[in-house]
XYZ file of C-alpha atoms in Angstrom:
536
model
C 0.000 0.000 0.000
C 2.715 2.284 1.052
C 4.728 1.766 -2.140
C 1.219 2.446 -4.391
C 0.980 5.205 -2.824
C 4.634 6.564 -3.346
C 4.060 5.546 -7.128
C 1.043 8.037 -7.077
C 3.088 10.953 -5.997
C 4.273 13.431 -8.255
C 6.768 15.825 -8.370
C 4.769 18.745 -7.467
C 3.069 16.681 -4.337
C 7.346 17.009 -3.582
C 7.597 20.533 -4.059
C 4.516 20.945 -1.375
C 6.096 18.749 1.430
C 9.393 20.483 1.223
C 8.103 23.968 1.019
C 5.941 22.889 4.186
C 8.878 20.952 5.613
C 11.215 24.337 5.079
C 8.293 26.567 6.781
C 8.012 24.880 10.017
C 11.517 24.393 10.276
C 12.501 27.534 12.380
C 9.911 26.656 14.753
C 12.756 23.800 15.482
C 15.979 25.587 15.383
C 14.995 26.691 19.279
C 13.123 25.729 22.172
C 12.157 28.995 23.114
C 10.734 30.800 20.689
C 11.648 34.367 20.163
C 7.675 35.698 19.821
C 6.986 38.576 22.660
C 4.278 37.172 24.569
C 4.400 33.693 24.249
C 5.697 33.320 28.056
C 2.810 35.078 29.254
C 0.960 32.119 26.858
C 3.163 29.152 28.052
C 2.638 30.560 32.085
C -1.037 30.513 31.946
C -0.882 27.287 30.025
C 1.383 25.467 32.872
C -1.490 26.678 35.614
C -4.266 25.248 33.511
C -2.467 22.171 33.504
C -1.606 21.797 36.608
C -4.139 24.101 38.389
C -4.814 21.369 40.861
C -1.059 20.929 42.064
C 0.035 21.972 45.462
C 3.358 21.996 44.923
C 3.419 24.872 43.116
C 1.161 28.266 43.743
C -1.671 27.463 40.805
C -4.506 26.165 43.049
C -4.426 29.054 45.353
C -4.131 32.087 43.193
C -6.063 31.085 40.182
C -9.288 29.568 38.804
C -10.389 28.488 36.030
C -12.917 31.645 34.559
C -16.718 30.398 34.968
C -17.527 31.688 31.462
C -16.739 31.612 27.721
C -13.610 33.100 26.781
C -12.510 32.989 23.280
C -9.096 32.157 23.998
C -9.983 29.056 25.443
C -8.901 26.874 21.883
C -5.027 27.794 21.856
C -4.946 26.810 25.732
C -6.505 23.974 26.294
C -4.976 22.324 22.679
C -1.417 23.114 23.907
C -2.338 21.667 27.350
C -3.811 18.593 26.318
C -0.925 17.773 24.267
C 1.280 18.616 27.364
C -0.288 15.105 28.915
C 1.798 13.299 26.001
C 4.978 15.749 25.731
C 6.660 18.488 27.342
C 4.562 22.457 27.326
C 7.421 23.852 24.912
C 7.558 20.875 23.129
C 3.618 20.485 22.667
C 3.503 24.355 21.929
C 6.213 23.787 19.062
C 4.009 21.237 17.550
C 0.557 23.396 18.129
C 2.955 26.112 15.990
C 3.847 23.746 13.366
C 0.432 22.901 12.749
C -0.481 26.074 12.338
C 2.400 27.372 10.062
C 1.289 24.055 7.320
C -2.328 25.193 8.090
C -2.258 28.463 6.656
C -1.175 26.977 3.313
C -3.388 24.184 2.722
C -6.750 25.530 4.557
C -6.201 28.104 1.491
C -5.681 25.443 -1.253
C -8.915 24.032 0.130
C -10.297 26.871 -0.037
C -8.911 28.031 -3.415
C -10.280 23.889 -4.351
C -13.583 24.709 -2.878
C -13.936 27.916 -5.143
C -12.930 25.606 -8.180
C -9.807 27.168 -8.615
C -5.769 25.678 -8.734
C -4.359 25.255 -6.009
C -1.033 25.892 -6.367
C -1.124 29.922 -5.605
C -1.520 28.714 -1.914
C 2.294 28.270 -1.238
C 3.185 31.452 -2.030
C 0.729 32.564 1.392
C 3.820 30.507 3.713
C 5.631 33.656 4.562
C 2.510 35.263 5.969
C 2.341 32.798 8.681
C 5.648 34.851 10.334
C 5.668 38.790 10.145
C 4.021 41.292 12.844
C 1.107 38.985 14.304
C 3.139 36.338 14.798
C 6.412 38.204 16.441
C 4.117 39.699 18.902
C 3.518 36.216 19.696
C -0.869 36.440 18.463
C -0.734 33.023 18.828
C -4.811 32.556 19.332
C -5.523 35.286 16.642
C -2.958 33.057 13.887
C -4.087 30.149 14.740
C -7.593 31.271 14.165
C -6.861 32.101 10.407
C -6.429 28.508 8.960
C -9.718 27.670 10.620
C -11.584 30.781 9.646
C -10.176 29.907 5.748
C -11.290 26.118 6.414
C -14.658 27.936 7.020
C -15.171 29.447 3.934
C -14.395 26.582 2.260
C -16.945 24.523 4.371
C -19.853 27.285 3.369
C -19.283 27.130 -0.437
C -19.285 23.659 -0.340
C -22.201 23.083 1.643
C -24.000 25.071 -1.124
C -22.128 23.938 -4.262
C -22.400 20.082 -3.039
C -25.055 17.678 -4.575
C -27.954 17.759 -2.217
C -27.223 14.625 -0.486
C -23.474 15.889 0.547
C -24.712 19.133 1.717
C -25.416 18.009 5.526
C -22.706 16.898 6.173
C -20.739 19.872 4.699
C -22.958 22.002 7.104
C -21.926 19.840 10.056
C -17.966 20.436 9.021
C -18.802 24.719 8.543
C -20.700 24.681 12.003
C -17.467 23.241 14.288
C -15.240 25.211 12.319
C -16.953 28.350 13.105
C -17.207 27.533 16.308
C -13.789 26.445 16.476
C -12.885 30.213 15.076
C -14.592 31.881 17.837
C -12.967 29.916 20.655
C -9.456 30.788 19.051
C -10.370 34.549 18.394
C -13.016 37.078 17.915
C -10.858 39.402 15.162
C -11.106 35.966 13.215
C -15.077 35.561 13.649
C -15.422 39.478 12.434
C -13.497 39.076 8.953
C -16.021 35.890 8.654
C -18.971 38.120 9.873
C -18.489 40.052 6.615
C -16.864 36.922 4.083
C -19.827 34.565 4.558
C -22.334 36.618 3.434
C -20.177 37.670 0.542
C -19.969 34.177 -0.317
C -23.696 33.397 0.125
C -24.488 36.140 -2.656
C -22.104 35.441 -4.805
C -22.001 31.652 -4.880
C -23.482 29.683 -7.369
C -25.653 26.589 -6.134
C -26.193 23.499 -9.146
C -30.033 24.669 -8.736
C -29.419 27.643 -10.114
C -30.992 30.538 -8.730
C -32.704 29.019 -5.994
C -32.400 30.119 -1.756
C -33.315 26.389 -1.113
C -29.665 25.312 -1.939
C -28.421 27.616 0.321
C -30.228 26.503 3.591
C -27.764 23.721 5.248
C -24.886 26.506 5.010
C -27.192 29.057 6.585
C -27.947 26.712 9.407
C -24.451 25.615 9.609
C -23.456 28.887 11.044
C -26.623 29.201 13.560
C -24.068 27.747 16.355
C -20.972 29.746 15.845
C -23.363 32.902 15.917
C -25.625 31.977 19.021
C -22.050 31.239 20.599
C -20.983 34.964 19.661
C -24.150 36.471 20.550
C -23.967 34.987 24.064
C -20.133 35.655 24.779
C -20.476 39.659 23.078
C -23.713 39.922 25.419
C -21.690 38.698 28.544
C -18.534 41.016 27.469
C -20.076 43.805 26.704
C -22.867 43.595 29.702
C -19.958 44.007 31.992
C -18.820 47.024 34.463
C -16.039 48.525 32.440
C -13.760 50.642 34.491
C -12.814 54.381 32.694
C -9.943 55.704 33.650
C -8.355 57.992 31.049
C -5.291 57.776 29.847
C -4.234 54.431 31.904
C -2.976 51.526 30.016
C -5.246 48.609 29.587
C -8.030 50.574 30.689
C -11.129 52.034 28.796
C -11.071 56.147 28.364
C -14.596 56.487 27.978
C -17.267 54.144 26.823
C -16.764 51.502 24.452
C -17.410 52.913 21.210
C -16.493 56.403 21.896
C -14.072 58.787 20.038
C -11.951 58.818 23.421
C -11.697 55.254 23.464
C -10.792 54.607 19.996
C -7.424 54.956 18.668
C -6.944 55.028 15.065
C -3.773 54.774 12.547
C -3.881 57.063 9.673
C -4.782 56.016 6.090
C -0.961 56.575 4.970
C 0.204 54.996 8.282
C -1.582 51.498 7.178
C -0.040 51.641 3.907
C 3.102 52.433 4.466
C 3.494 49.844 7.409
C 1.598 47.427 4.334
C 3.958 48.164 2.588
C 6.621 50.655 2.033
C 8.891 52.352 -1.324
C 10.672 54.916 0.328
C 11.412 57.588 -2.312
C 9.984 56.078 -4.511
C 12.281 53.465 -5.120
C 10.807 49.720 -5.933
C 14.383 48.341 -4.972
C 14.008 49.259 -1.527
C 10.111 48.011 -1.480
C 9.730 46.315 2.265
C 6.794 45.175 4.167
C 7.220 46.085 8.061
C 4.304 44.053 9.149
C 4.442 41.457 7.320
C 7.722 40.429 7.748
C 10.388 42.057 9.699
C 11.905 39.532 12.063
C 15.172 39.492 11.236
C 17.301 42.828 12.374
C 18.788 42.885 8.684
C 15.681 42.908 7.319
C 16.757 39.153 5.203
C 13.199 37.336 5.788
C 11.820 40.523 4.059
C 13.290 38.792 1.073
C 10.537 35.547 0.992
C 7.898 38.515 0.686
C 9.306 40.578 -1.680
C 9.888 37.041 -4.128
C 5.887 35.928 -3.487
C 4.701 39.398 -4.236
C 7.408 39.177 -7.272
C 5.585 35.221 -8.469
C 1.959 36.985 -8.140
C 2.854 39.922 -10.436
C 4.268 37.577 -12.923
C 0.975 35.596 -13.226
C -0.801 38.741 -13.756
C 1.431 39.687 -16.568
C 1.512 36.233 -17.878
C -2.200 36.623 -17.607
C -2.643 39.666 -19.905
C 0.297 38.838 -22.204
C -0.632 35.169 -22.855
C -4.288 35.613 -22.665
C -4.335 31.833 -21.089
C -8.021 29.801 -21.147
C -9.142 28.737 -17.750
C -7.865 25.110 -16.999
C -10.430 22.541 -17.635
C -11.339 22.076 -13.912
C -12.180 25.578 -13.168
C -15.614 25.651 -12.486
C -15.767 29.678 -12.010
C -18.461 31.900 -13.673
C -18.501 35.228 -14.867
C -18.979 36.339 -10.989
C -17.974 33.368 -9.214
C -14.475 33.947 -10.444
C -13.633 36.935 -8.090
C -14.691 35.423 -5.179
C -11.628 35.253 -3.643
C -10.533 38.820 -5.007
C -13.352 39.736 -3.085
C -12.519 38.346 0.140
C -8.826 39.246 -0.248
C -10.629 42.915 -0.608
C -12.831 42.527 2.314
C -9.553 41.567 4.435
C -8.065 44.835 3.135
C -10.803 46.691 4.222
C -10.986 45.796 7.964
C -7.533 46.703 8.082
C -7.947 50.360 6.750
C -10.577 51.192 7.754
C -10.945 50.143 11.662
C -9.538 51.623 14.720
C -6.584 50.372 16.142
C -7.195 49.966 19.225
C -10.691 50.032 21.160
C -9.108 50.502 25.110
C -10.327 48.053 27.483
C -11.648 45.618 24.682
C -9.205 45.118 21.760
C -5.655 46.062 20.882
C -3.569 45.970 17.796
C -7.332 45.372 16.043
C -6.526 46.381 12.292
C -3.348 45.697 11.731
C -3.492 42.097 12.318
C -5.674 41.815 9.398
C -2.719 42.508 7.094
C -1.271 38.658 6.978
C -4.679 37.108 5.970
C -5.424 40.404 3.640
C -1.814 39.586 2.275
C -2.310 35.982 2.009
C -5.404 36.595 0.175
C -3.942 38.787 -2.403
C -1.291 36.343 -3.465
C -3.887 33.319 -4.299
C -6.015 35.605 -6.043
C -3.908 35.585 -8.971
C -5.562 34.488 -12.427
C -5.309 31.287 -13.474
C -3.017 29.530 -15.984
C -2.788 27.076 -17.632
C -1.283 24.024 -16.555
C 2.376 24.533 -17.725
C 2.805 27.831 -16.146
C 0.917 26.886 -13.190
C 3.539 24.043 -12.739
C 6.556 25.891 -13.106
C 5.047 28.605 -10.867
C 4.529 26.072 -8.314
C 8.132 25.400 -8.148
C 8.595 28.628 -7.778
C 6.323 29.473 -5.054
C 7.786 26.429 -2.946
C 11.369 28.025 -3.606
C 10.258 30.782 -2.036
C 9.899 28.840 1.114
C 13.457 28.054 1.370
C 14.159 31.815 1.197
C 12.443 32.429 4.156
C 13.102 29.671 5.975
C 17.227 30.222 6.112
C 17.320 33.999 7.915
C 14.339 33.014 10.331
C 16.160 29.536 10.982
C 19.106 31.733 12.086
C 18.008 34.049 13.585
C 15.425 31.609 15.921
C 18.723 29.548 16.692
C 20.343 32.947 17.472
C 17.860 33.103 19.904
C 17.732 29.928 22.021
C 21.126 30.556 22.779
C 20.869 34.334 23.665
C 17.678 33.415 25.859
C 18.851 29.944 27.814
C 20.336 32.723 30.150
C 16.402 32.875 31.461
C 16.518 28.814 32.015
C 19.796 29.258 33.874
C 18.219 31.865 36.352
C 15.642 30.047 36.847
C 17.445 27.098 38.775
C 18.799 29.405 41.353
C 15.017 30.044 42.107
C 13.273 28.997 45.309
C 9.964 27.034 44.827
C 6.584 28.938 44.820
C 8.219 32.207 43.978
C 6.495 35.085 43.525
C 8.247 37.123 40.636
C 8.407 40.892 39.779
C 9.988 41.251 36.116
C 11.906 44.708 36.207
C 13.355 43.989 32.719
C 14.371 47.781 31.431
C 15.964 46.098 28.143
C 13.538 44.050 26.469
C 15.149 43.324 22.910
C 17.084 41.268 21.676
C 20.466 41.070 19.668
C 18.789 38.254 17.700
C 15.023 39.324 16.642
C 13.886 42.491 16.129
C 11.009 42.852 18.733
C 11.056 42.887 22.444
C 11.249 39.328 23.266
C 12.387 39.537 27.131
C 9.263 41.749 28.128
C 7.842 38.946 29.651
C 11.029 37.286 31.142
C 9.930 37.038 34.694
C 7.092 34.479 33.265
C 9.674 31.993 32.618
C 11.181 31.405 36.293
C 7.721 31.676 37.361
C 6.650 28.959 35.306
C 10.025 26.720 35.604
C 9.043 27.505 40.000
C 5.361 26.830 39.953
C 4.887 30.777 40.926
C 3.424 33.542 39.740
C 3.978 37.188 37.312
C 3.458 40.551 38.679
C 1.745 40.786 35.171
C -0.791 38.190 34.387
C -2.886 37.725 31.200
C -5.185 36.067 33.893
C -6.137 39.941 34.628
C -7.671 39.984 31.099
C -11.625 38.544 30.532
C -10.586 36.543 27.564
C -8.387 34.467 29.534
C -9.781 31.208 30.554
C -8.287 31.818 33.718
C -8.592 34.143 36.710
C -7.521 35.181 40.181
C -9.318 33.622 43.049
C -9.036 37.015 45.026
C -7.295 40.569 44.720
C -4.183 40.167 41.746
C -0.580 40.864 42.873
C -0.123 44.588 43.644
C 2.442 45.911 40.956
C 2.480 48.632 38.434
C 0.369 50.248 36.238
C 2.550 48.549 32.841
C 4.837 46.420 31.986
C 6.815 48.490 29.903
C 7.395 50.997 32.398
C 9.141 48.983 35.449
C 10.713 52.580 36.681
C 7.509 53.828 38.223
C 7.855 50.330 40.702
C 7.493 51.664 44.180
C 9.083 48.945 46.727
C 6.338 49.814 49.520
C 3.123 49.260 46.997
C 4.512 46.574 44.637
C 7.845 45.429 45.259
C 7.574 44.771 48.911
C 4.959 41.640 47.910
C 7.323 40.287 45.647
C 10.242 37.562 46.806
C 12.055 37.079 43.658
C 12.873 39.891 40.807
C 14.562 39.474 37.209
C 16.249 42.275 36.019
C 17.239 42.991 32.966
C 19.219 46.361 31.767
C 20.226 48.135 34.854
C 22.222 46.614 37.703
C 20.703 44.992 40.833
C 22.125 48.169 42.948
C 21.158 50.754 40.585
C 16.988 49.612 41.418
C 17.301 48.446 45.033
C 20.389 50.099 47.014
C 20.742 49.329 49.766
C 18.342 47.269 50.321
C 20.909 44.446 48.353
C 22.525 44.744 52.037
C 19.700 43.700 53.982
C 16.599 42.511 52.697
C 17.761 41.478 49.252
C 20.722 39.470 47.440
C 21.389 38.306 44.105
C 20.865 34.888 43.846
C 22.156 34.550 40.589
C 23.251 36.180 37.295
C 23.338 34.740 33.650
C 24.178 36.601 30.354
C 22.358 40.004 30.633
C 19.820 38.940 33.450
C 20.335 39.243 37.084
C 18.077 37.227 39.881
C 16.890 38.851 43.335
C 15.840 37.238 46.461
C 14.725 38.015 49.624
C 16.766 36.644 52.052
């Protein structure tokens, strides 16, 4: 069986598994990944786990949250896989899966629409950039399922009759599925699958009849939403003005809303300073690298997709024989890749208390979008620009393999520390330098999170504080201050004095504490650029 099945391979079913092979493979070079808040992510993931341990301070500080949170898919995934291997281990898998997601959930959905396939390699390099640096793991991981879920709702109307259920089934615990990875995800389908349900063509012809079992298919995922948005948006809201995290007025308001300027989305799309294509760059969707090298990956894909288009209008190519398109059906996906590019220019940035970094995350799927909207070919060009496209994963995997291997060895400082911890601690990060020499963003915001988590303790910064966690406090959180980013407004009598271990990370140990290093304080350890202090 194994060797009929090798026989049926081809050379372009080759070109997939190594451009899919040579995408996940940074995710390997390291075992901690350089993405800002994924110790914040892996933290809260260890007290899920083990939220019933006493050895460590879980089952006394936190709780699981007695309501639907739509974070609640990335968590408990990555902690059920923990049962069979070890949390950075599991989470490194959980990553792959979503870096080969993104690819084929769009050649499904490119399949579903009746068109090639092929143009959904060149989306690989949009699974890194901005989003994922940031370390948006629940948002990224909710774009493979929200493009499965497209697929799922033309096919449960395109189907014969007799297929449709169970099509409808498939589009129902996707959607779901979407909302319990991210809401941002559940909004671009808010607007996609009604798109598609006008402008999809059922066998019937023009009939509404064909259309039911994908209009019931989403009657879950929406009663879900309605009752999570009514809970979320039913409760108090504190206003306080100009504090981070906090609302500045109610929800919708023009003093809660922060918004990016037209010509601030588009250059941060992308950018030709001076006019000049040569130095073209993309700063959100890419930009991991300090040299700017896995900018390169993008700049080729965007290259591939303007070639079709000229190949397009210079050839004057006949649709291969199994596209199924019509004369509207055709820009289906032009029209979602448009209604991705819209939610990114044209919402706010942030709404304060609710959602951050809202738009701009939009630009990987808009981005990924674009590039498999490209027209089709015909099947000779298609299969040399398949090649093509899977080249292009080997150009970005080399800089981000680098760089991620850079990393790990820059940031095993944290793992040393973290054995010249006491158990239970209860950590203040005061980590002044947050970047890195390897990555470009600030990867060691969240340091304190790791000894925590190595400990069984807890952060003076929690995403437990937030509602979409699926976790909360049992009582009052840790006293600390009022962000993370700003550890110099720490005052030792409100916040530091309820802390019994501190990582430090820019100035020295003496330069924050004094004398107090004499007599309450020592450092318990130091590795690379980090320092550890205990109470004695």
């Amino acid at each position: 069986m194994v060797r009929r099945l090798v026989r049926r391979l081809t050379l372009e079913h080759f070109a997939w598994f190594a451009a899919l092979i040579c995408g996940v493979a940074p995710l390997w070079a390291t075992q901690a990944l350089p993405l800002v808040d994924l110790p914040q992510h892996l933290h809260l993931i260890s007290v899920l786990h083990r939220i019933d341990d006493a050895s460590t301070l879980y089952p006394e500080i936190f709780a699981r949250r007695p309501e639907l949170t739509p974070y609640l898919g990335y968590y408990y995934v990555v902690s059920a896989l923990n049962w069979l291997l070890p949390l950075e281990l599991a989470n490194r898998v959980f990553l792959s899966a979503y870096v080969i997601g993104l690819p084929l959930s769009l050649a499904f959905l490119l399949k579903s629409l009746g068109r090639p396939t092929w143009p959904a390699l060149l989306a690989l390099p949009f699974a890194y950039g901005d989003s994922f640096a940031w370390g948006f793991i629940n948002y990224c991981a909710s774009l493979p399922l929200a493009l499965l879920t497209c697929g799922f709702f033309v096919r449960a109307i395109t189907a014969e009759a007799s297929q449709r259920r169970r099509w409808a089934i498939a589009l129902a615990v996707s959607l779901v599925a979407v909302l319990l990875f991210h809401v941002q995800a559940f909004a671009y389908l808010g607007v996609a699958l009604p798109f598609l349900l006008l402008t999809t063509p059922a066998p019937e012809g023009k009939t509404w009849r064909a259309r039911v079992p994908a209009v019931i298919g989403v009657m879950p995922g929406v009663l879900l939403f309605v009752l999570w948005i009514g809970l979320r948006v039913g409760q108090p809201q504190e206003i306080a003005p100009g504090q981070p995290w906090r609302s500045w007025g109610p929800m919708l308001s023009k003093e809660n809303l922060g918004w990016k300027s037209f010509d601030q989305n588009l250059a941060e799309f992308v950018s030709v300073p001076n006019g000049k294509l040569t130095d073209t760059s993309f700063p959100i969707l890419a930009g991991m690298v300090p040299d700017g090298s896995d900018q390169n990956a993008v700049r080729l894909v965007f290259l591939v997709t303007l070639a079709a288009v000229v190949l397009r209008l210079t050839k004057g190519f006949k649709p291969q024989p199994e596209t199924t398109e019509g004369p509207i059906a055709r820009w289906r996906i032009v029209g979602l890749a448009a209604l991705a590019l819209l939610l990114l220019f044209a919402l706010p940035f942030d709404i304060r208390g609710y959602m951050y970094y809202l738009n701009t995350r939009y630009a990987h799927l808009a981005a990924a979008l674009l590039v498999v909207s490209v027209p089709v070919l015909d099947a000779t060009w298609s299969r040399r620009l398949l090649f093509v496209a899977a080249a292009t994963a080997l150009v970005l995997m080399l800089p981000l393999y680098r760089a991620f291997g850079a990393f790990d060895a820059e940031s095993r400082a944290l793992t040393e520390l973290a054995k010249s911890a006491g158990e239970k601690p209860r950590v203040m990060g005061l980590v002044y330098a947050t970047g890195s020499r390897a990555v470009t963003h600030p990867v060691y915001l969240h340091s304190s999170c790791v000894v925590a988590r190595e400990r069984g303790g807890l952060t003076n910064f929690s995403f437990a504080l937030t509602p979409h966690s699926p976790l909360m406090y049992r009582g009052p959180p840790p006293p600390t201050f009022a962000s993370e980013w700003r550890p110099d407004t720490m005052s030792w009598a409100e916040h530091g004095s309820h802390y019994d271990h501190f990582v430090i990370r820019g100035p020295r140990p003496e330069q924050i504490f004094g004398n107090r290093l004499q007599t309450e304080l020592y450092v318990a350890a130091q590795a690379g650029d980090f320092f550890l202090v205990r109470k004695r």
